Short mmCIF file of C-alpha atoms in Angstrom, two decimals:
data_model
loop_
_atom_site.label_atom_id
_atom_site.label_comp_id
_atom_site.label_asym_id
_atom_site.label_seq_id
_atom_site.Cartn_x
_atom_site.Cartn_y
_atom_site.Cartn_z
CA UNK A 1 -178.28 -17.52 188.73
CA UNK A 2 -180.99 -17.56 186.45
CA UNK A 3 -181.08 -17.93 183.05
CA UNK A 4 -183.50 -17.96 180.49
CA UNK A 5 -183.22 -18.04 176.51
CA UNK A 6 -185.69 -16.75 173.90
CA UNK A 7 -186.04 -15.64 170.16
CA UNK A 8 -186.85 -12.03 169.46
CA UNK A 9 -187.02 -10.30 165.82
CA UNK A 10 -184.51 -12.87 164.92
CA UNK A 11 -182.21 -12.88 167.35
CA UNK A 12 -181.45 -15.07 170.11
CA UNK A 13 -181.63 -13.25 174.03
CA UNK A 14 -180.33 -14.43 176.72
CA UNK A 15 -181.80 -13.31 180.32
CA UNK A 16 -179.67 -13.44 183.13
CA UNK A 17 -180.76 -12.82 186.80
CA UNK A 18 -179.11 -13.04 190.17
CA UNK A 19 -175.23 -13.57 190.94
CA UNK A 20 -173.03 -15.32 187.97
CA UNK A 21 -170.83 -16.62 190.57
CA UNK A 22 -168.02 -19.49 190.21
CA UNK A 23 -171.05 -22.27 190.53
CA UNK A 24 -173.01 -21.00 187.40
CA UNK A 25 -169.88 -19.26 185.27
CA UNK A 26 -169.35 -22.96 183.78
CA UNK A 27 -173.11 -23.08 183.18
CA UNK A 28 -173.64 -20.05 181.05
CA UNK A 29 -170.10 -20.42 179.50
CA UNK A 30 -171.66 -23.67 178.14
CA UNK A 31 -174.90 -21.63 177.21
CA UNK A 32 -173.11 -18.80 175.18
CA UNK A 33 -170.34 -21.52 173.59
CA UNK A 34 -173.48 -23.62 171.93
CA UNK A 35 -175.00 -20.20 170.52
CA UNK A 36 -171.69 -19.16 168.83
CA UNK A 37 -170.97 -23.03 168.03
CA UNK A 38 -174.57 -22.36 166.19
CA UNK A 39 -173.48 -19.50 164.85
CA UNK A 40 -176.31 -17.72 165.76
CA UNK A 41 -176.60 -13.76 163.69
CA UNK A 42 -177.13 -11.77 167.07
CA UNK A 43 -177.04 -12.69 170.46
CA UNK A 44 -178.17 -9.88 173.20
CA UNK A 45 -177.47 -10.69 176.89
CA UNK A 46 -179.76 -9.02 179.41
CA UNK A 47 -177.62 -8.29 182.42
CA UNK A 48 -180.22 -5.64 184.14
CA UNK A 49 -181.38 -8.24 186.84
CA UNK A 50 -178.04 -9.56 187.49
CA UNK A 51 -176.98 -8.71 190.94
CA UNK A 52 -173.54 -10.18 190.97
CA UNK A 53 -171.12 -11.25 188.85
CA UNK A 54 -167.40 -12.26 189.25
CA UNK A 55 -164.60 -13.01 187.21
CA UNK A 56 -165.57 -16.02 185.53
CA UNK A 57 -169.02 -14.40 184.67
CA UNK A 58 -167.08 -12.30 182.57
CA UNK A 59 -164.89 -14.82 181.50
CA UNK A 60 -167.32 -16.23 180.12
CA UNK A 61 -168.45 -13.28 178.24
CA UNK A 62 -165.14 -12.54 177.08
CA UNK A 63 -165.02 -15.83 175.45
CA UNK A 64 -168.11 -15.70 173.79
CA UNK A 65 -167.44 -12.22 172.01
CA UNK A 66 -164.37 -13.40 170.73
CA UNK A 67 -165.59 -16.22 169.27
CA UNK A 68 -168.97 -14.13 168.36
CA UNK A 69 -166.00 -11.86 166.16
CA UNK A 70 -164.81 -14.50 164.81
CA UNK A 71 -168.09 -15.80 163.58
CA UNK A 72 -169.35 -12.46 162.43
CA UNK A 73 -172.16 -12.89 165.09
CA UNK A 74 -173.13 -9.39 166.67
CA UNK A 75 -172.87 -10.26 170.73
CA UNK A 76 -174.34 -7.23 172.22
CA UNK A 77 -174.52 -6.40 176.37
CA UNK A 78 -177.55 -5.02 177.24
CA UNK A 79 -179.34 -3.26 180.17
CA UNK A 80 -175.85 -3.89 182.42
CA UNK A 81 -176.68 -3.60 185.99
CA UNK A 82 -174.93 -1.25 187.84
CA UNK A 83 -172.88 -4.01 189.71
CA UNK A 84 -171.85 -5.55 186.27
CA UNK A 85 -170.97 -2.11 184.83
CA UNK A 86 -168.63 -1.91 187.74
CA UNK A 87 -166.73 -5.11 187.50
CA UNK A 88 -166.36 -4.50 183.54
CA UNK A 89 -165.13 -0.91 183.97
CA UNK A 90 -162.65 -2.18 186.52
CA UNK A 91 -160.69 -4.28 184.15
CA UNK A 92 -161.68 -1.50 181.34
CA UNK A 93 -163.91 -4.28 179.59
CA UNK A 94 -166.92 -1.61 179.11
CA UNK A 95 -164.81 -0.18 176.36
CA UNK A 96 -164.41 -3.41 174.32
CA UNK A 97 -167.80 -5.15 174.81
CA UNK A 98 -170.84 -3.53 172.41
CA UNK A 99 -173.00 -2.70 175.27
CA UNK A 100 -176.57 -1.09 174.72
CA UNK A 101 -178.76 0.86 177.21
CA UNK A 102 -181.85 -1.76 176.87
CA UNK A 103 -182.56 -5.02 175.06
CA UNK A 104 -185.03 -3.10 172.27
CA UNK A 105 -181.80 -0.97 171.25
CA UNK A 106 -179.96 -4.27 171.05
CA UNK A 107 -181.87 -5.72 168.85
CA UNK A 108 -182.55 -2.69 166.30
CA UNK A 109 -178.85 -2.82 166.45
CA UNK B 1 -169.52 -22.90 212.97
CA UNK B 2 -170.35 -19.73 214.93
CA UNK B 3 -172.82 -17.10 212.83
CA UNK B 4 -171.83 -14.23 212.43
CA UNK B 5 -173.54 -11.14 214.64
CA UNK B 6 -174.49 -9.40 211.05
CA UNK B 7 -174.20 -10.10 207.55
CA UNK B 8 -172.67 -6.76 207.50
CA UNK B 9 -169.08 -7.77 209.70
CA UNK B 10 -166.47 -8.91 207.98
CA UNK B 11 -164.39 -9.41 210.88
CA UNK B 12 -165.03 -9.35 214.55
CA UNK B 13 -162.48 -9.78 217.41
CA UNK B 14 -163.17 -9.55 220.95
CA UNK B 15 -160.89 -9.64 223.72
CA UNK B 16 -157.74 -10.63 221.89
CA UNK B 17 -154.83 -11.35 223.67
CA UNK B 18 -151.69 -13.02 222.99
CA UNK B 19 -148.34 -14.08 223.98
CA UNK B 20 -144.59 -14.35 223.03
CA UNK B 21 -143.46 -16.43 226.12
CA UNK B 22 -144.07 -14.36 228.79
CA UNK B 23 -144.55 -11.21 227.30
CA UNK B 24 -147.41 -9.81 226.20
CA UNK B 25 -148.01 -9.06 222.83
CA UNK B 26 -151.66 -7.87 222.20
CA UNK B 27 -154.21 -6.54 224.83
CA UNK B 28 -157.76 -7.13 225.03
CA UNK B 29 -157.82 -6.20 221.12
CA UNK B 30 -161.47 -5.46 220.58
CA UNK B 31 -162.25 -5.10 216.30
CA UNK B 32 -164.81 -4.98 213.69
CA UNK B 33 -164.73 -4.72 209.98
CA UNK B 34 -167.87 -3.84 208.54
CA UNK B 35 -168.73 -5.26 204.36
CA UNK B 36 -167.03 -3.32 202.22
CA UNK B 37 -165.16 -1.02 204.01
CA UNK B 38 -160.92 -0.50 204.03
CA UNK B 39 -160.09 -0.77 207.51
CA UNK B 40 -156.57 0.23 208.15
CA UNK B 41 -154.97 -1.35 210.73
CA UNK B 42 -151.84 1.95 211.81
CA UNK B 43 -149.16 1.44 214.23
CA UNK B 44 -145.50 2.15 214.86
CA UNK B 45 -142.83 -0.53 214.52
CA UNK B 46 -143.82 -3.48 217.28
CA UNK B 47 -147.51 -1.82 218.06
CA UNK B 48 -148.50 -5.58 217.14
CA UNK B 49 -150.15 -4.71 214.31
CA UNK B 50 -148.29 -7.61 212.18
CA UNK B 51 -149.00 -10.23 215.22
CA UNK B 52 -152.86 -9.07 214.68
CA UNK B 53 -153.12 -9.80 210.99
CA UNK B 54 -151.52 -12.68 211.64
CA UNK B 55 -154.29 -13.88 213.85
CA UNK B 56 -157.06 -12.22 211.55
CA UNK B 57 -155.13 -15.18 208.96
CA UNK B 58 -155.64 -17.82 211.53
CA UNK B 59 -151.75 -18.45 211.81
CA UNK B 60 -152.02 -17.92 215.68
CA UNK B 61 -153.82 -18.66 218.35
CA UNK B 62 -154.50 -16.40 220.92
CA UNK B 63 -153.73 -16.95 224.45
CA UNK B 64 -157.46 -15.63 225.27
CA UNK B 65 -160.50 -14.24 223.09
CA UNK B 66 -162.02 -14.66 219.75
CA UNK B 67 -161.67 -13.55 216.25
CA UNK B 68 -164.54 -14.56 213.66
CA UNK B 69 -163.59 -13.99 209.96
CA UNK B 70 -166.96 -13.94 207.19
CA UNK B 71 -168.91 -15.17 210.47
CA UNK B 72 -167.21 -18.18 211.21
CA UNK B 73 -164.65 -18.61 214.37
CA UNK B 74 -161.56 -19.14 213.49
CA UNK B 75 -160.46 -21.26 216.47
CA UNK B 76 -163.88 -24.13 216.01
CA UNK B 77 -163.19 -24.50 212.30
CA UNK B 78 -162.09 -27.66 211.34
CA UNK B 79 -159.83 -28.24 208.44
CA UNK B 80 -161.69 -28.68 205.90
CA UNK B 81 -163.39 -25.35 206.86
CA UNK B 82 -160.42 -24.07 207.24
CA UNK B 83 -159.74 -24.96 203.84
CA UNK B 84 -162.71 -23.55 202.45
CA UNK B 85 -162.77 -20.01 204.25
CA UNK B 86 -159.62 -19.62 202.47
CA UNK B 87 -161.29 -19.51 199.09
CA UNK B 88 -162.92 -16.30 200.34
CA UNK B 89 -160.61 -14.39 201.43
CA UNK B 90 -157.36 -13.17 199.54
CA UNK B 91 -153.80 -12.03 201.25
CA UNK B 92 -151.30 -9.80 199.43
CA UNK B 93 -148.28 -10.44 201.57
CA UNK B 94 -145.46 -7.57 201.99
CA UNK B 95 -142.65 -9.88 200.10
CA UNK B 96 -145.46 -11.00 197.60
CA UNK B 97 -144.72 -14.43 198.04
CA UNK B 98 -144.64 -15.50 194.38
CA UNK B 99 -143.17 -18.46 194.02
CA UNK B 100 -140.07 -17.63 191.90
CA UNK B 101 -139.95 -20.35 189.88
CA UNK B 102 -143.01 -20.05 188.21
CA UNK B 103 -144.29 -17.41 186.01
CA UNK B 104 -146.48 -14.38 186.88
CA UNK B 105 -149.22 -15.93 185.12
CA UNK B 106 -148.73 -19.25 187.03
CA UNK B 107 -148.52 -17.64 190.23
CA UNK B 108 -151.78 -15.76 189.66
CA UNK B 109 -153.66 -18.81 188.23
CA UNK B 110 -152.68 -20.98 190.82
CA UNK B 111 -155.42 -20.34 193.75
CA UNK B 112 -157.71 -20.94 190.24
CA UNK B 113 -156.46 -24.01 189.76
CA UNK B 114 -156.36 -25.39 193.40
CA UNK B 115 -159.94 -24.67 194.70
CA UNK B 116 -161.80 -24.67 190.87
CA UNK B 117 -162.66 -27.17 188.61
CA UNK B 118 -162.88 -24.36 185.64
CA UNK B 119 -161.72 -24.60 182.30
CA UNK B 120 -158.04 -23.61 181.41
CA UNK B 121 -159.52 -21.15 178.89
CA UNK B 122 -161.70 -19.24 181.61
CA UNK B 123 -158.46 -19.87 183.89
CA UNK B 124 -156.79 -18.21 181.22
CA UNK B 125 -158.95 -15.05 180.59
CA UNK B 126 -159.40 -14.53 184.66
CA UNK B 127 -155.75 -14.80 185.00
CA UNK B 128 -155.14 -11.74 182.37
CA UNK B 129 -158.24 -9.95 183.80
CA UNK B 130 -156.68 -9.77 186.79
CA UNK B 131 -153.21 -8.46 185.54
CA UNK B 132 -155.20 -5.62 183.56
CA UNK B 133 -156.62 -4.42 186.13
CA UNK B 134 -153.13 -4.16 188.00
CA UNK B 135 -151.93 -3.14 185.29
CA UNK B 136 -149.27 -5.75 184.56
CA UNK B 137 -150.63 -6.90 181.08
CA UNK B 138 -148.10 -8.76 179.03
CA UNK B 139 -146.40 -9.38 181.72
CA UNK B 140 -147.55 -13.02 182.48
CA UNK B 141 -144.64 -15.26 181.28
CA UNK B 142 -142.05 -13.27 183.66
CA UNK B 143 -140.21 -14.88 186.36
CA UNK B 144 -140.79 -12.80 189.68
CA UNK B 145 -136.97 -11.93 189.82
CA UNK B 146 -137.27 -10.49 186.71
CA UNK B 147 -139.94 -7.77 188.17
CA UNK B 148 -139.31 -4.98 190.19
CA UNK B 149 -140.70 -4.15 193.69
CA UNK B 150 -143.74 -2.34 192.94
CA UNK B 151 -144.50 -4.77 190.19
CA UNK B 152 -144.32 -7.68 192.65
CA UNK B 153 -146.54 -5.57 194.95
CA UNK B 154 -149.15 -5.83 191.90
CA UNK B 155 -148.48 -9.10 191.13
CA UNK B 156 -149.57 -10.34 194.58
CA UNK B 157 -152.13 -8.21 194.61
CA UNK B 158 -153.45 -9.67 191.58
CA UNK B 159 -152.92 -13.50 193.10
CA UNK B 160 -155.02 -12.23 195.98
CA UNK B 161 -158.03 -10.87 193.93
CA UNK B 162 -158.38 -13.89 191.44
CA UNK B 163 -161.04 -15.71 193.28
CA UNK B 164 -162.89 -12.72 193.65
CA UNK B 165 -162.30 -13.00 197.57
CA UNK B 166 -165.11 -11.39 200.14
CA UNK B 167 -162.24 -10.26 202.16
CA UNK B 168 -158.80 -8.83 201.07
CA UNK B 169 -155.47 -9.06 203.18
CA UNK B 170 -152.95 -6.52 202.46
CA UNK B 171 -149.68 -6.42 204.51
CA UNK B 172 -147.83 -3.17 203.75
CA UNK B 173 -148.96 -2.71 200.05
CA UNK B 174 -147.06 0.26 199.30
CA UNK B 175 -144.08 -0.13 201.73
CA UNK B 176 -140.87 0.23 199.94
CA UNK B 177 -142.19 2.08 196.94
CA UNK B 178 -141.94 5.34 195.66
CA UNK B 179 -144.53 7.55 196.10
CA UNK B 180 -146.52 7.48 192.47
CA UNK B 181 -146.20 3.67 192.71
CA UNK B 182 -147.66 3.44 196.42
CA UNK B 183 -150.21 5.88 194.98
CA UNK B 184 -151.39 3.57 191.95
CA UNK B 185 -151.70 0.98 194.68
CA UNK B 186 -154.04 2.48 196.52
CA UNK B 187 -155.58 3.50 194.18
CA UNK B 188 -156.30 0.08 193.07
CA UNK B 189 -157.60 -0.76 196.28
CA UNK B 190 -160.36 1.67 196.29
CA UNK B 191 -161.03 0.67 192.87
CA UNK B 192 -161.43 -3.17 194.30
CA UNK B 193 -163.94 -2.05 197.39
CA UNK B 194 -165.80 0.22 194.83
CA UNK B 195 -166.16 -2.34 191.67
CA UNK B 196 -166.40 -5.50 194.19
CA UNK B 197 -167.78 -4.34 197.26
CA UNK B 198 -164.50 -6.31 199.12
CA UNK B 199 -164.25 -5.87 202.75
CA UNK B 200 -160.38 -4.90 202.46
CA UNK B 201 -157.80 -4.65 205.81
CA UNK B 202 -154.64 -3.25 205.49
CA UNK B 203 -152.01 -2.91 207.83
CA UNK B 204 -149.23 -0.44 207.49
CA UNK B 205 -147.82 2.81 209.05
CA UNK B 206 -147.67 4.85 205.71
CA UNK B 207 -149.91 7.54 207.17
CA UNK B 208 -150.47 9.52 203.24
CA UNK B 209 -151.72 5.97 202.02
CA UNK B 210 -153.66 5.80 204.99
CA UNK B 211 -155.51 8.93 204.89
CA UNK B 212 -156.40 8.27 201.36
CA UNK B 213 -157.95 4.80 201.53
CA UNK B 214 -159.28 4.51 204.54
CA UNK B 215 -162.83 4.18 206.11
CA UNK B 216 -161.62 3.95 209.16
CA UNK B 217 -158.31 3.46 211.12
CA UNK B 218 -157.62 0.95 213.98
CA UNK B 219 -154.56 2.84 215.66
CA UNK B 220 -152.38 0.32 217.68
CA UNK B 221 -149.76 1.35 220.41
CA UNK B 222 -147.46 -0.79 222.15
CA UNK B 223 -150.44 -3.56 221.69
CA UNK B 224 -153.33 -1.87 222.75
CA UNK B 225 -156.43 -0.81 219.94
CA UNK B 226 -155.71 3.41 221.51
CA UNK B 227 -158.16 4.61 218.81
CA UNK B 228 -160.71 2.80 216.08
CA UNK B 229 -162.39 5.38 213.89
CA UNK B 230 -163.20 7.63 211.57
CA UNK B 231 -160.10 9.36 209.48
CA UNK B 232 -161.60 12.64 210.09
CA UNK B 233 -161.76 11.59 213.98
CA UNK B 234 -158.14 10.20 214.13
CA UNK B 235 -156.53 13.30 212.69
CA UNK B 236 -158.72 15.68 215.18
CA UNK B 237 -157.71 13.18 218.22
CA UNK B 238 -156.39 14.83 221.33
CA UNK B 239 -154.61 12.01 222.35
CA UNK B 240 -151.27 12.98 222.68
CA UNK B 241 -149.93 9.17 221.20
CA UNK B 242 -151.99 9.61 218.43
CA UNK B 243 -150.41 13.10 217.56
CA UNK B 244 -146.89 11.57 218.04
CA UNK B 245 -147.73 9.40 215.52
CA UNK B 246 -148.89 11.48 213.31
CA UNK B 247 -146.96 13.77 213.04
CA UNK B 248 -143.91 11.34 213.41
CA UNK B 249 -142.58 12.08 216.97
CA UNK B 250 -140.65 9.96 218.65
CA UNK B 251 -141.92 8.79 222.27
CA UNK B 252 -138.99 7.44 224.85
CA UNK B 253 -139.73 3.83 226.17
CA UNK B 254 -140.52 3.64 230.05
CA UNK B 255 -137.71 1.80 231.22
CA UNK B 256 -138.02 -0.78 233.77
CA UNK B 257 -134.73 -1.46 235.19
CA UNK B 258 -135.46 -5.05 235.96
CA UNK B 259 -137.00 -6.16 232.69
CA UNK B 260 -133.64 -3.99 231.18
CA UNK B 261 -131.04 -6.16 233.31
CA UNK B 262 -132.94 -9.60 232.38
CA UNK B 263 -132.65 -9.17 228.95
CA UNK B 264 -128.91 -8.45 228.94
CA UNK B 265 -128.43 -10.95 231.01
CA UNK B 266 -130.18 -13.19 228.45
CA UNK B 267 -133.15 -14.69 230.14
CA UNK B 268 -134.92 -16.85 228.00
CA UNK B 269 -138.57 -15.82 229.33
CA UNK B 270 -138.41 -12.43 227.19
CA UNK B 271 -137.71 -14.40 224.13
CA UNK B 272 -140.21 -15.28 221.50
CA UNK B 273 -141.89 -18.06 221.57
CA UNK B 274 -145.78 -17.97 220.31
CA UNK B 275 -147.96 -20.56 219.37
CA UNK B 276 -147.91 -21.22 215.26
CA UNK B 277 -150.81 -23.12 213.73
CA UNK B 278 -149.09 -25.34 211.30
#
């Protein structure tokens, strides 16, 4: 996994490529928990280079939205990779994360 | 640690055979899973097809062949490797297996809590996941006793998938259930080789579960692999075994007269008696 974290129009993004796998779930768990810990006003998470990701990927992302509610921080999914789309729709997921179609739309909000 | 052929087997076995005592169980068994396909594994009562998952689980060893599992060869692994090709792969056994002393949620979080370091938090969110999606939210602080069959059936299923396993193991998932239960179950299981790309194996002789998830069916008989294909191909078969089967027909033993009188007599040779890794 490879991640990558920048500032744009005010918000913070966080790039994520390759498989979010059991070895990197604690990794970006850690990543997302310091920007809601922050309380950072939007956080968008590029998923459209992730090949992979597994149950404590989105973990991971579960816990970070709920605190992100909590903290009145807008998390937004963006650009989900087909394989991601896949694992969230399993566990019906794509119909409680905000989820845009690209990381510009995500950020206009 | 032997490589596998291709990245895209699963599972090979070649030239699998195997003993009870003196009687021979499985014949020159010759199989291959490919990535993410539900290979069904169809046979009649005593066809072997239990003794062959059992090997596929590394609980035997065979009296001759080989059977590599995610590339590796079951019978070199040390283990330690043992230990860790477990992590990949997931069983749903036919009783379930929960241990009925501990909660649903326990029983699903504990492969999490064995081979992870994780967080209880991200324990406790991958647990639930997994109960969603087999549809047994809420339903975490039960006892197993206190579920019924096809709920159990989910629940193990559930235990199976929480490591996100390469390869799944399901022994009879919809036996004993009625038939909008055993339907949600397979269901499920094409849901897990569509969302996850699992390599799933299931062995039963439901033949309308069958037909529905499978890429391909490994028809045993009496021991012997009599057909490995396509569903399309299986149901066109000429083979006149394959028709009894599918179309439920009963098939008279050959008798031998000598193997008949030794077992009333109660020779010991014709009794069980394989070789069970510990």
């Amino acid at each position: 996994m490879n991640m990558t974290l920048s500032q744009q129009d005010g918000a913070t993004v966080v790039t994520l490529a390759g498989e979010v796998d059991l070895s990197h779930s604690p990794t970006l768990r850690k990543a997302l928990m310091e920007l809601m810990f922050e309380k950072k006003p939007v956080v968008v998470v590029d998923l459209s280079a992730v090949e992979y990701i597994d149950s404590s990927g989105v973990a991971g992302l579960v816990e970070a939205y709920q605190s992100a509610r909590k903290n009145a921080t807008r998390f937004v999914l963006a650009a989900v990779s087909d394989p991601v789309r896949r694992v969230l729709q399993l566990a019906r997921l794509d119909k409680v994360f905000a989820m845009a179609d690209t990381v510009e739309s995500a950020l206009k909000g | 640690m032997a490589p596998s052929p291709s990245d895209d087997t699963s599972i090979e076995v070649i030239g699998l055979n195997t003993h009870y005592g003196e009687r021979q169980i499985l014949h020159d068994v010759n199989l291959e899973v490919r990535r993410g396909e539900i290979m069904v594994i169809m046979g009649g009562s005593g066809s072997g097809k239990t003794t062959l998952l059992n090997h596929l689980l590394g609980l035997l060893s065979p009296s001759s062949g080989t059977v590599r599992v995610l590339g590796q060869d079951l019978a070199a692994l040390s283990p330690m490797e043992r230990q860790q090709l477990r992590t990949r792969t997931g069983v749903a056994f036919q009783s379930g297996a929960l241990f009925s002393s501990m909660t649903i949620g326990d029983n699903i979080s504990l492969p999490l809590r064995e081979h992870t370091d994780l967080d209880e938090t991200t324990i406790g969110i991958m647990t639930r996941l997994k109960l969603e999606v087999v549809s047994l939210a809420g339903f975490e602080d039960l006892k197993p006793a206190e579920l019924s069959g096809g709920m159990i059936k989910r629940a193990a299923l559930a235990r199976a998938i929480v490591m996100d396993p390469d390869l799944l193991f399901c022994d009879e998932p919809s036996a004993g259930l009625d038939p909008v239960v055993a339907s949600s179950i397979d269901d499920l299981i094409l849901r897990l080789r569509d969302a996850m790309g699992m390599s799933i194996v299931v062995v039963t002789h439901d033949l309308d579960s069958t037909f529905k998830i499978a890429d391909r069916i490994c028809v045993l008989d009496r021991g012997k692999v009599l057909a490995l294909d396509t569903v399309e191909a299986i149901r066109a078969s000429s083979d006149q075994r394959i028709q009894n089967l599918l179309n439920r027909r009963t098939e008279e033993a050959a008798l031998d007269p000598d193997a008949y009188l030794r077992r009333l007599l109660g020779d010991k040779a014709n009794q069980p008696n394989g070789t069970i890794r510990p």
